[in-house]
XYZ file of C-alpha atoms in Angstrom:
254
model
C 1.487 -18.278 -12.994
C -1.545 -17.182 -10.969
C -0.882 -15.977 -7.416
C -3.179 -16.276 -4.385
C -2.835 -14.869 -0.895
C -4.251 -17.076 1.847
C -4.315 -16.870 5.658
C -1.406 -18.609 7.379
C -3.902 -21.079 8.874
C -4.522 -22.463 5.352
C -0.844 -22.691 4.429
C 1.539 -25.132 6.152
C 4.831 -26.775 5.215
C 3.340 -29.343 2.856
C -0.175 -28.289 1.811
C -2.331 -25.250 1.093
C -6.085 -24.749 0.803
C -7.924 -22.120 -1.234
C -11.397 -21.251 0.060
C -14.250 -18.900 -0.772
C -13.642 -16.295 -3.484
C -10.123 -17.589 -4.164
C -11.381 -21.121 -4.805
C -14.216 -19.832 -6.981
C -11.816 -17.668 -9.015
C -9.386 -20.541 -9.494
C -12.051 -23.107 -10.414
C -14.476 -20.995 -12.438
C -12.452 -18.102 -13.853
C -9.010 -19.690 -14.269
C -10.512 -23.172 -14.883
C -7.887 -24.813 -12.700
C -7.536 -28.573 -12.997
C -5.875 -31.194 -10.812
C -2.140 -31.016 -11.445
C -2.137 -27.296 -12.302
C 0.401 -25.146 -10.459
C -0.029 -21.729 -8.846
C 1.859 -19.456 -6.452
C 0.578 -19.081 -2.914
C 1.611 -16.535 -0.262
C 0.572 -15.851 3.308
C 0.769 -12.086 2.659
C 3.685 -11.623 5.044
C 6.564 -12.817 2.872
C 6.218 -16.623 2.933
C 5.398 -18.057 -0.486
C 5.645 -21.239 -2.529
C 4.576 -23.010 -5.697
C 1.661 -25.391 -5.135
C 0.103 -28.093 -7.322
C -3.645 -28.654 -7.129
C -4.746 -32.102 -5.971
C -8.489 -31.597 -5.396
C -10.806 -29.096 -7.145
C -14.195 -27.828 -5.991
C -15.910 -24.468 -6.452
C -15.573 -23.637 -2.749
C -12.374 -25.515 -1.830
C -9.150 -26.325 -3.642
C -6.490 -28.436 -1.983
C -2.892 -28.469 -3.186
C 0.549 -29.785 -2.282
C 3.539 -27.492 -1.788
C 6.132 -28.455 -4.408
C 8.668 -25.625 -4.103
C 9.349 -22.875 -1.576
C 10.152 -19.447 -3.006
C 12.463 -16.720 -1.744
C 9.781 -14.009 -1.649
C 12.263 -11.252 -2.490
C 10.139 -8.892 -4.594
C 9.462 -6.388 -1.804
C 11.169 -2.959 -1.756
C 13.928 -2.560 0.813
C 12.489 0.732 2.084
C 9.154 0.333 3.845
C 7.176 3.303 2.550
C 3.835 4.187 4.108
C 1.437 6.573 2.386
C -0.584 8.684 4.808
C -3.459 10.002 2.718
C -6.012 12.578 3.824
C -9.389 11.005 3.050
C -10.394 12.058 -0.484
C -13.887 12.133 -1.942
C -15.479 9.434 -4.074
C -13.488 6.338 -4.872
C -10.103 8.064 -5.036
C -8.822 6.180 -1.986
C -9.479 2.925 -3.821
C -7.331 4.118 -6.726
C -4.547 5.227 -4.366
C -4.527 1.847 -2.601
C -4.674 -0.137 -5.847
C -1.906 1.735 -7.651
C 0.171 2.291 -4.517
C 0.106 -1.444 -3.856
C 1.191 -2.200 -7.419
C 4.090 0.257 -7.166
C 5.289 -1.066 -3.802
C 3.759 0.782 -0.841
C 4.335 -0.950 2.496
C 1.142 0.337 4.141
C -1.521 3.037 4.044
C -2.782 5.385 6.766
C -5.969 7.315 5.906
C -6.408 10.420 8.062
C -8.606 13.461 8.634
C -7.392 16.991 7.902
C -8.767 20.535 8.011
C -9.648 20.997 4.344
C -10.911 17.474 3.820
C -13.988 17.546 1.549
C -15.446 14.138 2.336
C -17.572 13.766 5.475
C -15.999 10.980 7.502
C -18.553 8.476 8.810
C -17.191 6.164 11.512
C -20.244 3.897 11.157
C -19.142 2.973 7.635
C -15.526 2.395 8.667
C -15.599 -1.425 8.906
C -17.226 -1.879 5.508
C -14.887 0.607 3.872
C -11.781 -0.977 5.402
C -12.930 -4.381 4.204
C -13.311 -2.991 0.680
C -9.869 -1.340 0.784
C -8.218 -4.518 2.071
C -9.782 -6.533 -0.746
C -8.447 -4.032 -3.294
C -4.953 -4.236 -1.766
C -5.062 -8.046 -1.846
C -6.110 -8.165 -5.494
C -3.526 -5.558 -6.495
C -0.772 -7.416 -4.631
C -1.723 -10.628 -6.431
C -1.711 -8.889 -9.804
C 1.691 -7.295 -9.124
C 3.150 -10.595 -7.813
C 4.082 -9.060 -4.490
C 5.163 -11.148 -1.517
C 3.003 -9.304 0.996
C -0.213 -7.342 1.216
C 0.104 -3.746 2.436
C -1.564 -3.060 5.769
C -4.332 -0.449 5.824
C -4.852 1.338 9.121
C -8.119 2.659 10.478
C -8.575 6.369 9.676
C -6.560 8.505 12.089
C -7.080 12.037 13.321
C -4.553 14.720 12.392
C -3.307 14.724 15.989
C -2.773 10.955 15.915
C -0.887 11.140 12.639
C 1.407 13.920 13.830
C 2.008 11.957 17.025
C 3.293 9.006 14.996
C 5.925 10.975 13.045
C 8.696 10.032 15.466
C 8.173 6.328 14.687
C 9.696 6.678 11.201
C 13.255 7.170 9.957
C 12.062 9.841 7.526
C 8.756 11.666 7.128
C 8.006 13.697 4.016
C 5.188 16.229 4.221
C 4.112 16.946 0.642
C 3.165 20.628 0.462
C 2.283 22.409 -2.767
C 3.402 25.789 -1.409
C 6.901 24.365 -1.013
C 6.829 23.237 -4.640
C 5.769 26.668 -5.859
C 8.473 28.532 -3.933
C 11.234 25.974 -4.449
C 12.828 27.257 -1.243
C 12.905 23.994 0.702
C 14.772 20.745 0.153
C 13.897 18.626 -2.849
C 12.973 15.003 -2.400
C 16.456 13.835 -3.368
C 18.050 16.059 -0.719
C 15.500 14.934 1.860
C 16.373 11.241 1.493
C 20.146 11.638 1.796
C 20.195 10.909 5.554
C 18.696 7.446 4.918
C 20.383 6.719 1.582
C 22.655 4.076 3.094
C 19.907 2.404 5.133
C 18.435 -0.587 3.298
C 15.655 -1.040 5.881
C 14.460 2.552 6.282
C 10.858 3.222 7.308
C 9.480 6.234 5.437
C 6.165 8.053 5.819
C 4.755 10.195 2.986
C 1.979 12.574 4.084
C -0.413 13.733 1.355
C -3.146 16.330 1.756
C -6.766 16.451 0.568
C -8.236 18.089 -2.550
C -8.115 21.473 -0.804
C -4.495 21.086 0.263
C -2.912 21.515 3.675
C -3.173 24.641 5.802
C -0.130 26.588 6.953
C -0.816 25.453 10.522
C -0.771 21.792 9.478
C 2.539 22.330 7.709
C 3.884 23.944 10.875
C 2.619 21.031 13.001
C 4.334 18.506 10.763
C 7.591 20.429 10.648
C 7.645 20.843 14.441
C 7.118 17.098 14.865
C 10.140 16.307 12.698
C 8.733 15.978 9.181
C 10.629 17.337 6.190
C 8.374 19.659 4.198
C 8.915 19.038 0.485
C 7.387 19.966 -2.840
C 6.850 17.567 -5.715
C 7.703 20.042 -8.458
C 6.161 23.317 -9.589
C 2.986 21.726 -10.908
C -0.069 21.136 -8.744
C -0.824 17.435 -8.473
C -4.190 15.935 -7.649
C -4.447 14.301 -4.246
C -4.686 10.847 -5.849
C -1.533 11.533 -7.880
C 0.817 13.097 -5.335
C 1.428 10.052 -3.130
C 2.023 7.788 -6.115
C 4.563 10.240 -7.577
C 6.387 10.456 -4.240
C 6.321 6.670 -3.832
C 7.808 6.038 -7.286
C 10.466 8.716 -6.738
C 11.444 7.222 -3.381
C 11.735 3.729 -4.832
C 13.976 5.124 -7.563
C 16.174 6.886 -5.018
C 16.437 3.687 -2.966
C 17.814 1.826 -5.993
C 14.661 -0.237 -6.445
C 14.356 0.882 -10.065
C 18.037 0.969 -10.889
C 18.645 4.422 -9.421
C 21.464 5.354 -7.119
C-alpha cells in the first residue's frame, strides 16, 4: 500500500488531504481512483489508512478508515553527523540512512573537508535533502521523517556531544591499530536503555585530524574504528548505523 507523508495541518481525526507533488504522484503515477486506500503519516509517528473520496491532479481528499500503531521506528534514536562530502554523496547518505533507520542527520564542517561550503546555497540544498529523506521514508514505510539540521561548524558539533547518551567518533586510525574499544564494547553502557540517543560522527574523504580526534575524546565521545579496512565517507556512517541497530536488537541481535 502506497504511503504519503503530509503536514499535520492536512491530517485530522477523520480526513486527510494530499496536495502538490503528492497529489500529482497519486493521481498520475499511481492512478489512484475514488475508493482506493493508502497509508498517510504526519512524519512524527501518527499514521492511518485512508480511503480516497475525491481525486484531482492537485488535490486528493480522503477519509480516515483505520488508525495505525506507527511502531516501525528503531528504539534507539541514532543521529549521523556527517562531514560535508563532495558531489552528491550527502544525498546518498541521507537516502540510505533514512531507509536503514537513522533518526536525524547533522552535516558539519571539518578540517580536511574537500567541498567548499557555500552558505548562500544552504536553503536550496536543505530543501533537496529533506525531499530525499521524505521519499526514502515513504519507500521504507517509516513512521517518521528524519530531521536534517543546518550545517554546523566543528566547534558547534563538539559542543553538542554532551546532549547524547553515547557518541561514537569513527576514526580510521583506531581501526588500523585496534587498540581502542570496538563498537560492541562501546555500546554496553546503553545496552539496557531502549530510548538511548546516539550520535555517530563520520569524517570527510580526507579523514579526521589527530586534533579533531582529541577534541571529540575530550568532549566525551568514544573513539572507535569500524574494522581494519578503510571505508569511504559515504559508507562509514551506514555501516555504523546498521551495526548499532543490530546491537540494539532491532535486527534480532542481542
